[in-house]
Short mmCIF file of C-alpha atoms in Angstrom, two decimals:
data_model
loop_
_atom_site.label_atom_id
_atom_site.label_comp_id
_atom_site.label_asym_id
_atom_site.label_seq_id
_atom_site.Cartn_x
_atom_site.Cartn_y
_atom_site.Cartn_z
CA MET A 1016 161.15 -108.79 -70.43
CA THR A 1017 157.92 -110.64 -69.94
CA ARG A 1018 157.53 -113.04 -67.08
CA LYS A 1019 156.58 -115.70 -69.64
CA VAL A 1020 159.88 -115.38 -71.52
CA THR A 1021 161.88 -115.35 -68.30
CA GLU A 1022 160.37 -118.55 -66.97
CA ALA A 1023 160.65 -120.38 -70.31
CA THR A 1024 164.29 -119.43 -70.69
CA HIS A 1025 165.33 -120.67 -67.27
CA SER A 1026 163.31 -123.84 -67.71
CA ASN A 1027 164.81 -124.67 -71.07
CA ASN A 1028 168.37 -124.16 -69.82
CA ASN A 1029 167.92 -125.93 -66.48
CA CYS A 1030 169.33 -122.88 -64.72
CA ARG A 1031 168.20 -121.73 -61.29
CA PRO A 1032 167.61 -117.96 -61.09
CA ASP A 1033 169.71 -116.21 -58.50
CA THR A 1034 168.33 -114.25 -55.55
CA THR A 1035 167.92 -111.05 -57.57
CA MET A 1036 165.86 -112.79 -60.23
CA ARG A 1037 163.68 -114.58 -57.64
CA ARG A 1038 162.93 -111.27 -55.91
CA PHE A 1039 162.01 -109.69 -59.24
CA THR A 1040 159.77 -112.59 -60.32
CA THR A 1041 158.01 -112.74 -56.93
CA ALA A 1042 157.35 -109.01 -56.93
CA PHE A 1043 156.14 -109.01 -60.54
CA ARG A 1044 153.79 -111.95 -59.90
CA ALA A 1045 152.32 -110.20 -56.84
CA TRP A 1046 151.72 -107.04 -58.88
CA ARG A 1047 149.99 -108.94 -61.68
CA THR A 1048 147.79 -110.87 -59.23
CA ARG A 1049 146.53 -107.67 -57.61
CA ARG A 1050 146.15 -106.03 -60.99
CA HIS A 1051 143.90 -108.77 -62.33
CA GLU A 1052 141.91 -108.89 -59.09
CA ASN A 1053 141.17 -105.17 -59.42
CA ALA A 1054 140.49 -105.29 -63.17
CA PRO A 1055 136.91 -104.87 -64.39
CA PRO A 1056 135.14 -108.14 -65.24
CA PRO A 1057 134.95 -109.05 -68.92
CA ASP A 1058 131.77 -108.61 -70.92
CA HIS A 1059 129.28 -111.45 -70.47
CA THR A 1060 125.93 -112.48 -71.81
CA GLU A 1061 123.88 -110.96 -69.00
CA SER A 1062 125.33 -107.45 -69.24
CA PRO A 1063 122.53 -104.89 -69.29
CA ALA A 1064 121.70 -103.00 -72.45
CA PRO A 1065 122.62 -99.31 -72.54
CA GLU A 1066 120.11 -96.63 -71.69
CA PRO A 1067 117.39 -96.93 -74.36
CA VAL A 1068 117.06 -94.12 -76.84
CA PRO A 1069 113.73 -93.81 -78.67
CA GLY A 1070 114.08 -95.27 -82.16
CA ALA A 1071 117.67 -96.43 -81.54
CA SER A 1072 118.92 -99.95 -82.18
CA THR A 1073 121.71 -102.14 -80.80
CA LEU A 1074 124.02 -104.57 -82.59
CA TRP A 1075 124.52 -108.00 -81.01
CA ARG A 1076 126.64 -111.04 -81.83
CA MET A 1077 124.95 -114.29 -80.85
CA ARG A 1078 125.65 -118.00 -81.04
CA THR A 1079 123.25 -120.78 -80.28
CA THR A 1080 123.06 -124.51 -80.95
CA VAL A 1081 120.03 -125.91 -82.78
CA ARG A 1082 118.96 -129.42 -83.69
CA ASP A 1083 120.11 -130.58 -87.11
CA GLU A 1084 116.65 -131.15 -88.52
CA PRO A 1085 114.34 -129.31 -90.95
CA GLY A 1086 112.52 -126.32 -89.48
CA SER A 1087 114.86 -125.68 -86.52
CA LEU A 1088 116.45 -122.57 -88.01
CA ALA A 1089 113.08 -121.32 -89.30
CA ALA A 1090 111.60 -121.52 -85.78
CA LEU A 1091 114.55 -119.54 -84.44
CA CYS A 1092 114.19 -116.81 -87.07
CA THR A 1093 110.46 -116.57 -86.39
CA ALA A 1094 111.11 -116.09 -82.65
CA LEU A 1095 113.61 -113.31 -83.35
CA SER A 1096 111.20 -111.64 -85.75
CA GLY A 1097 108.59 -111.64 -83.00
CA GLN A 1098 110.93 -109.45 -80.91
CA ARG A 1099 111.51 -107.10 -83.89
CA VAL A 1100 115.10 -108.36 -84.22
CA ASP A 1101 116.68 -108.07 -87.67
CA ILE A 1102 119.17 -110.77 -88.77
CA LEU A 1103 122.05 -109.02 -90.60
CA SER A 1104 124.24 -112.07 -91.19
CA LEU A 1105 124.30 -115.77 -90.41
CA GLN A 1106 127.08 -118.38 -90.36
CA THR A 1107 126.60 -122.05 -89.62
CA HIS A 1108 129.13 -124.30 -87.88
CA PRO A 1109 128.11 -127.98 -88.29
CA LEU A 1110 128.77 -130.29 -85.34
CA ALA A 1111 128.34 -134.04 -84.92
CA ASP A 1112 125.01 -133.70 -83.04
CA GLY A 1113 123.70 -130.30 -84.12
CA THR A 1114 124.61 -126.98 -85.68
CA VAL A 1115 126.03 -123.84 -84.08
CA ASP A 1116 124.44 -120.81 -85.72
CA GLU A 1117 126.28 -117.49 -85.42
CA PHE A 1118 124.19 -114.35 -85.94
CA LEU A 1119 124.81 -110.63 -86.25
CA LEU A 1120 121.60 -109.01 -85.02
CA ARG A 1121 120.11 -105.53 -84.95
CA ALA A 1122 117.62 -105.25 -82.09
CA PRO A 1123 115.51 -102.44 -80.65
CA GLY A 1124 117.58 -100.41 -78.20
CA GLU A 1125 115.23 -101.18 -75.32
CA LEU A 1126 115.48 -104.97 -75.80
CA PRO A 1127 118.13 -106.43 -73.43
CA ALA A 1128 120.32 -109.42 -74.17
CA SER A 1129 118.27 -111.53 -71.76
CA GLY A 1130 115.14 -110.85 -73.82
CA ILE A 1131 116.81 -112.10 -77.00
CA ALA A 1132 118.19 -115.15 -75.20
CA THR A 1133 114.75 -116.01 -73.80
CA ALA A 1134 113.19 -115.89 -77.27
CA VAL A 1135 115.93 -118.13 -78.64
CA ARG A 1136 115.56 -120.64 -75.82
CA THR A 1137 111.80 -120.79 -76.36
CA ALA A 1138 112.42 -121.60 -80.04
CA GLY A 1139 114.69 -124.53 -79.15
CA GLY A 1140 118.13 -122.90 -79.10
CA THR A 1141 120.58 -124.15 -76.47
CA ASP A 1142 123.97 -123.04 -75.13
CA THR A 1143 123.20 -119.48 -76.23
CA TRP A 1144 125.93 -116.84 -76.00
CA ILE A 1145 125.40 -113.16 -76.80
CA GLU A 1146 127.44 -109.97 -76.53
CA ARG A 1147 127.44 -106.44 -77.88
CA ALA A 1148 128.77 -105.95 -81.43
CA ASP A 1149 129.97 -102.88 -83.28
CA ALA A 1150 130.27 -101.61 -86.84
CA HIS A 1151 133.42 -103.70 -87.47
CA ASP A 1152 131.29 -106.84 -87.22
CA LEU A 1153 129.29 -105.73 -90.26
CA VAL A 1154 132.17 -106.88 -92.51
CA ASP A 1155 131.28 -110.30 -93.90
CA ALA A 1156 133.36 -113.28 -92.77
CA PRO A 1157 135.15 -114.07 -96.09
CA THR A 1158 136.24 -110.44 -96.48
CA ARG A 1159 137.51 -110.31 -92.90
CA VAL A 1160 139.46 -113.58 -93.24
CA LEU A 1161 141.06 -112.45 -96.51
CA GLY A 1162 142.13 -109.18 -94.89
CA LEU A 1163 143.70 -111.03 -91.96
CA ALA A 1164 145.52 -113.35 -94.36
CA ALA A 1165 146.92 -110.37 -96.27
CA ARG A 1166 148.21 -108.77 -93.06
CA THR A 1167 149.80 -112.05 -91.96
CA ALA A 1168 151.46 -112.45 -95.36
CA LEU A 1169 153.14 -109.05 -95.03
CA ASP A 1170 154.37 -109.39 -91.45
CA ALA A 1171 155.04 -112.53 -89.38
CA ALA A 1172 154.36 -110.60 -86.16
CA GLU A 1173 150.76 -110.13 -87.27
CA LEU A 1174 149.87 -113.81 -86.76
CA PRO A 1175 148.88 -113.58 -83.05
CA LEU A 1176 146.85 -110.42 -83.73
CA ALA A 1177 145.16 -112.00 -86.75
CA LEU A 1178 144.19 -115.04 -84.69
CA ARG A 1179 142.71 -112.81 -82.00
CA GLN A 1180 140.66 -110.84 -84.52
CA LEU A 1181 139.54 -114.06 -86.19
CA LEU A 1182 138.46 -115.77 -82.97
CA GLY A 1183 137.28 -112.83 -80.86
CA ARG A 1184 138.04 -112.39 -77.16
CA CYS A 1185 140.72 -114.97 -76.40
CA THR A 1186 144.16 -115.40 -74.86
CA ILE A 1187 147.03 -116.40 -77.15
CA ARG A 1188 150.31 -117.77 -75.84
CA SER A 1189 153.39 -119.04 -77.69
CA GLN A 1190 155.56 -121.82 -76.30
CA PRO A 1191 159.01 -122.09 -77.89
CA ALA A 1192 160.34 -125.36 -79.22
CA PRO A 1193 162.50 -127.43 -76.83
CA ALA A 1194 166.25 -126.95 -76.90
CA GLY A 1195 168.00 -128.87 -79.64
CA GLY A 1196 165.53 -128.03 -82.39
CA ASP A 1197 163.03 -130.81 -81.57
CA ARG A 1198 159.34 -130.31 -82.13
CA ALA A 1199 157.19 -129.58 -79.07
CA PRO A 1200 155.70 -132.85 -77.76
CA GLY A 1201 152.02 -133.54 -77.18
CA VAL A 1202 150.55 -131.68 -80.18
CA PRO A 1203 150.01 -133.44 -83.54
CA VAL A 1204 151.18 -131.77 -86.71
CA GLU A 1205 147.59 -130.92 -87.68
CA GLY A 1206 146.94 -129.29 -84.28
CA ALA A 1207 144.35 -130.14 -81.62
CA LEU A 1208 140.90 -128.85 -80.68
CA ASP A 1209 139.73 -129.40 -77.11
CA GLY A 1210 136.59 -127.43 -76.35
CA THR A 1211 137.73 -123.97 -75.32
CA VAL A 1212 141.42 -124.57 -76.20
CA LEU A 1213 143.15 -124.68 -79.58
CA ARG A 1214 146.74 -125.90 -79.97
CA LEU A 1215 148.54 -125.28 -83.24
CA ARG A 1216 152.06 -126.18 -84.33
CA ALA A 1217 154.07 -122.99 -84.89
CA PRO A 1218 156.31 -122.92 -87.99
CA GLU A 1219 159.52 -122.87 -85.93
CA GLY A 1220 158.50 -125.97 -83.93
CA GLY A 1221 156.80 -124.43 -80.90
CA VAL A 1222 153.13 -124.41 -80.00
CA ILE A 1223 150.56 -121.62 -80.25
CA THR A 1224 147.83 -122.05 -77.64
CA VAL A 1225 144.54 -120.17 -77.94
CA GLU A 1226 142.10 -120.17 -75.01
CA ARG A 1227 138.53 -118.84 -74.93
CA PRO A 1228 136.90 -120.03 -71.70
CA HIS A 1229 133.58 -118.28 -72.28
CA LEU A 1230 132.84 -119.95 -75.64
CA PRO A 1231 133.93 -123.32 -77.09
CA PHE A 1232 135.66 -123.29 -80.46
CA THR A 1233 133.96 -124.93 -83.43
CA PRO A 1234 135.66 -127.12 -86.04
CA THR A 1235 135.14 -124.32 -88.57
CA GLU A 1236 137.05 -121.85 -86.40
CA PHE A 1237 139.79 -124.42 -85.84
CA ALA A 1238 140.14 -124.93 -89.61
CA ARG A 1239 140.36 -121.16 -90.22
CA ALA A 1240 142.99 -120.68 -87.51
CA ARG A 1241 145.03 -123.61 -88.81
CA ALA A 1242 144.91 -122.16 -92.34
CA LEU A 1243 146.38 -118.86 -91.09
CA VAL A 1244 149.20 -120.71 -89.34
CA GLU A 1245 149.89 -122.80 -92.46
CA LEU A 1246 150.09 -119.61 -94.53
CA ASP A 1247 152.63 -118.22 -92.07
CA THR A 1248 154.64 -121.44 -92.29
CA ARG A 1249 154.78 -121.41 -96.08
CA LEU A 1250 155.91 -117.78 -96.28
CA GLY A 1251 158.74 -118.15 -93.76
CA PRO A 1252 160.48 -115.33 -91.83
CA ARG A 1253 159.55 -111.82 -92.98
CA VAL A 1254 159.24 -108.28 -91.69
CA PRO A 1255 158.16 -105.09 -93.46
CA HIS A 1256 161.05 -103.47 -95.32
CA GLY A 1257 160.21 -99.86 -94.47
CA ARG A 1258 162.75 -97.85 -92.49
CA ASP A 1259 163.09 -94.25 -91.28
CA VAL A 1260 166.34 -92.30 -91.45
CA LEU A 1261 166.50 -89.81 -88.56
CA THR A 1262 169.02 -87.03 -87.97
CA LEU A 1263 170.15 -86.41 -84.39
CA ALA A 1264 170.58 -82.91 -83.05
CA GLU A 1265 174.36 -83.14 -83.45
CA GLY A 1266 174.00 -84.13 -87.10
CA ALA A 1267 174.50 -87.91 -87.03
CA ASP A 1268 172.04 -90.08 -88.96
CA ILE A 1269 170.43 -93.20 -87.52
CA THR A 1270 167.95 -95.65 -89.05
CA VAL A 1271 164.93 -97.17 -87.31
CA ARG A 1272 163.65 -100.41 -88.82
CA ARG A 1273 161.86 -103.62 -87.93
CA ALA A 1274 164.01 -106.54 -86.73
CA ASP A 1275 163.60 -110.26 -86.06
CA THR A 1276 165.73 -113.32 -85.21
CA ARG A 1277 167.92 -112.71 -88.26
CA ASP A 1278 169.34 -109.76 -86.28
CA LEU A 1279 170.48 -112.01 -83.43
CA GLU A 1280 174.23 -111.57 -84.00
CA PRO A 1281 174.16 -107.73 -84.29
CA ALA A 1282 172.01 -107.66 -81.13
CA ARG A 1283 174.52 -109.83 -79.25
CA ALA A 1284 177.34 -107.57 -80.39
CA MET A 1285 175.46 -104.58 -78.98
CA HIS A 1286 175.10 -106.41 -75.65
CA GLU A 1287 178.85 -106.88 -75.53
CA ARG A 1288 179.33 -103.12 -75.87
CA CYS A 1289 176.77 -102.30 -73.14
CA SER A 1290 177.86 -101.73 -69.55
CA ASP A 1291 176.82 -104.11 -66.77
CA ARG A 1292 174.57 -101.37 -65.36
CA THR A 1293 172.67 -100.99 -68.67
CA LEU A 1294 172.15 -104.75 -68.93
CA ARG A 1295 170.97 -105.00 -65.30
CA LEU A 1296 168.46 -102.18 -65.76
CA ARG A 1297 167.05 -103.91 -68.83
CA TYR A 1298 167.02 -107.57 -67.76
CA HIS A 1299 166.77 -107.32 -63.93
CA GLY A 1300 169.13 -110.23 -63.38
CA PRO A 1301 172.68 -111.53 -63.94
CA VAL A 1302 174.26 -109.69 -66.87
CA GLY A 1303 175.65 -112.95 -68.23
CA ASP A 1304 172.08 -114.18 -68.84
CA ALA A 1305 171.07 -111.28 -71.09
CA ASP A 1306 171.96 -112.94 -74.42
CA ARG A 1307 169.79 -115.95 -73.58
CA TYR A 1308 166.65 -113.81 -73.86
CA LEU A 1309 167.39 -112.37 -77.28
CA ASN A 1310 166.14 -115.24 -79.44
CA HIS A 1311 162.74 -115.05 -77.69
CA LEU A 1312 162.55 -111.28 -77.71
CA LEU A 1313 163.37 -111.03 -81.42
CA SER A 1314 160.86 -113.71 -82.40
CA PRO A 1315 157.70 -112.39 -84.13
CA ARG A 1316 155.73 -114.97 -82.11
CA PHE A 1317 156.15 -112.80 -79.02
CA GLY A 1318 155.68 -109.37 -80.61
CA ARG A 1319 157.44 -106.77 -82.72
CA THR A 1320 160.98 -105.42 -82.48
CA LEU A 1321 162.46 -102.14 -83.68
CA ALA A 1322 166.21 -101.78 -84.19
CA VAL A 1323 168.22 -98.56 -84.30
CA GLN A 1324 171.36 -98.70 -86.41
CA THR A 1325 174.05 -96.23 -87.36
CA ALA A 1326 175.09 -95.24 -90.87
CA SER A 1327 177.70 -98.03 -90.75
CA GLY A 1328 175.01 -100.63 -89.96
CA ARG A 1329 175.88 -101.15 -86.27
CA VAL A 1330 172.81 -101.85 -84.07
CA VAL A 1331 172.84 -99.48 -81.08
CA GLY A 1332 169.32 -99.86 -79.71
CA LEU A 1333 166.40 -102.31 -79.53
CA GLY A 1334 162.76 -101.72 -78.66
CA HIS A 1335 160.30 -104.56 -78.10
CA LEU A 1336 156.50 -104.61 -78.17
CA LEU A 1337 155.66 -107.96 -76.56
CA TRP A 1338 152.32 -109.77 -76.55
CA ASP A 1339 152.01 -110.99 -72.94
CA GLY A 1340 148.78 -112.99 -72.84
CA ASP A 1341 146.01 -110.37 -72.67
CA GLU A 1342 148.49 -107.56 -72.01
CA THR A 1343 151.24 -105.76 -73.92
CA GLU A 1344 154.72 -104.91 -72.65
CA VAL A 1345 157.20 -102.36 -73.97
CA ALA A 1346 160.93 -102.75 -73.33
CA LEU A 1347 164.01 -100.82 -74.43
CA ILE A 1348 167.77 -101.09 -74.41
CA VAL A 1349 170.13 -98.45 -75.85
CA GLU A 1350 173.89 -98.79 -76.00
CA ASP A 1351 175.62 -96.55 -73.43
CA ALA A 1352 177.28 -94.24 -75.95
CA TRP A 1353 173.87 -93.47 -77.52
CA GLN A 1354 171.91 -92.84 -74.34
CA ARG A 1355 170.47 -89.42 -73.43
CA ARG A 1356 170.29 -88.44 -77.09
CA GLY A 1357 166.56 -89.04 -77.64
CA VAL A 1358 166.95 -92.51 -79.15
CA GLY A 1359 165.05 -94.34 -76.40
CA ALA A 1360 162.19 -91.81 -76.41
CA GLU A 1361 161.84 -92.17 -80.19
CA LEU A 1362 161.77 -95.96 -79.93
CA LEU A 1363 159.13 -95.82 -77.20
CA ARG A 1364 156.89 -93.45 -79.17
CA ARG A 1365 157.02 -95.77 -82.16
CA LEU A 1366 156.30 -98.87 -80.07
CA VAL A 1367 153.28 -97.21 -78.50
CA ALA A 1368 152.01 -96.10 -81.91
CA MET A 1369 152.28 -99.73 -83.04
CA ALA A 1370 150.34 -100.84 -79.95
CA VAL A 1371 147.56 -98.35 -80.80
CA ASP A 1372 147.44 -99.69 -84.37
CA ALA A 1373 147.16 -103.23 -82.95
CA GLY A 1374 144.14 -102.22 -80.87
CA CYS A 1375 145.84 -102.47 -77.46
CA GLY A 1376 144.17 -100.56 -74.62
CA SER A 1377 147.35 -100.14 -72.58
CA VAL A 1378 151.05 -100.99 -72.44
CA TYR A 1379 153.27 -101.58 -69.43
CA ALA A 1380 157.00 -101.35 -68.78
CA VAL A 1381 158.81 -103.37 -66.10
CA THR A 1382 161.92 -101.62 -64.82
CA GLN A 1383 163.65 -100.55 -61.63
CA ALA A 1384 162.87 -97.45 -59.62
CA SER A 1385 166.43 -96.24 -60.27
CA ASN A 1386 165.97 -96.32 -64.06
CA THR A 1387 165.26 -92.62 -64.43
CA GLY A 1388 165.71 -92.76 -68.23
CA MET A 1389 162.83 -95.23 -68.73
CA VAL A 1390 160.62 -93.34 -66.27
CA ALA A 1391 161.26 -90.08 -68.15
CA ALA A 1392 160.55 -91.73 -71.50
CA MET A 1393 157.21 -93.08 -70.26
CA ARG A 1394 156.27 -89.68 -68.88
CA GLY A 1395 157.25 -88.08 -72.18
CA LEU A 1396 154.47 -90.00 -73.94
CA GLY A 1397 151.91 -87.59 -72.51
CA LEU A 1398 149.55 -90.47 -71.61
CA PRO A 1399 147.84 -91.31 -68.28
CA LEU A 1400 150.22 -93.47 -66.24
CA ASP A 1401 149.73 -95.91 -63.36
CA TYR A 1402 152.63 -96.91 -61.10
CA GLN A 1403 153.14 -100.09 -59.04
CA VAL A 1404 156.25 -100.62 -56.92
CA GLU A 1405 157.27 -103.98 -55.41
CA GLU A 1406 160.66 -104.38 -53.68
CA GLY A 1407 162.41 -102.00 -56.05
CA THR A 1408 160.64 -103.29 -59.17
CA LEU A 1409 158.63 -100.56 -60.88
CA VAL A 1410 155.78 -101.33 -63.29
CA ILE A 1411 154.50 -98.34 -65.27
CA THR A 1412 151.27 -98.77 -67.22
CA ALA A 1413 150.26 -96.27 -69.91
CA ARG A 1414 146.60 -96.13 -70.88
CA LEU A 1415 146.32 -95.61 -74.62
CA GLY A 1416 143.77 -93.15 -75.92
CA GLU A 1417 144.30 -91.06 -79.01
CA ARG A 1418 146.72 -92.22 -81.67
CA VAL A 1419 150.33 -91.54 -80.69
CA ALA A 1420 152.41 -89.98 -83.44
CA SER A 1421 156.15 -90.59 -83.79
CA PRO A 1422 157.52 -87.16 -84.62
CA ALA A 1423 161.23 -86.60 -84.93
CA GLY A 1424 161.21 -83.48 -82.78
CA GLU A 1425 164.08 -84.41 -80.49
CA LEU A 1426 166.03 -86.10 -83.23
CA GLY A 1427 165.73 -83.77 -86.18
CA SER A 1428 164.46 -84.62 -89.65
CA ALA A 1429 163.17 -87.98 -90.81
CA SER A 1430 162.66 -89.63 -94.15
CA ALA A 1431 161.15 -92.98 -95.12
CA PRO A 1432 162.65 -94.36 -98.33
#
């Protein structure tokens, strides 16, 4: 359960968290504060170039603003040529009082970012931003945008990831619509652009906020992002139809599939069959509040959900991969009668594999120190783990490296119709 979802839920229902929930929230906030203080700083324009290798070259992404007059771009290209910098691609973003030019550059390995920026400034470029690029940036912009649109069309949960890949390093947050089905106030239907912040109306009435403090958005980027959101709106709710049928050691078959808000009623029914202890270990608060989180957790705006169901169609387990700002959370709940049978471990492996596919560098789980099942499942991933404990709240972070497979070893055979 992300802190974001918890706070939004209590705010929307005008409920005051009890002492247990306040202790959990305070401890979690303290952990996250220390974690971000100790995190490495993000890449910036003055980062040194790597150790030069004779004959090697380095890819750079650069933006600079030039005057909207004949010869400005030519002077810039001449200055780059003088530093033996090759221009691989160029996009222009017109503004009211100039033009933002976005370059993909190949420069000599010994030329640092500061050397490129100095040449650009001498040629009249202003507000220059530059950072290292990689081979993925060699794909031209139309091809990349079409690929992101195709992914979004297949899976509603892809929208936040597509926006991040479209706009580069940024933080994306989803705010649910107010209670009662009203649209979120303060954001026009066509969205809003305010320097380093984009606000877009989500299809279900909430707001998607995109922040990029190190680089202002351009009207072109705003139009592209809005087009992706409009595509999502037109297509409506959707999840991939693939599902795996797994056989447990004792011979029973279960199915693992994607889920969304259309599975709200089966998920609530599973909650009713769970013990108070299972609900407390999952939601860290009053067991009567558990159902209030489900609509958020099942929403593709906040991440992806896997459901485990029996041959009769009864949902007996849920696994969530939740986009939490710049971080990614994993969370599980398995009905009591299906615990200790490998179901939770299988869900966790699949969630982590999805996180790897999404390009996440790590995932974290928020639980209690007494939740030995979740601790064992995280250890069973075979990944490097970090532990933080605050007043009984345990946060386990797994650093993702090689691709994590989702074998059916503990469960038996698997098939994907």
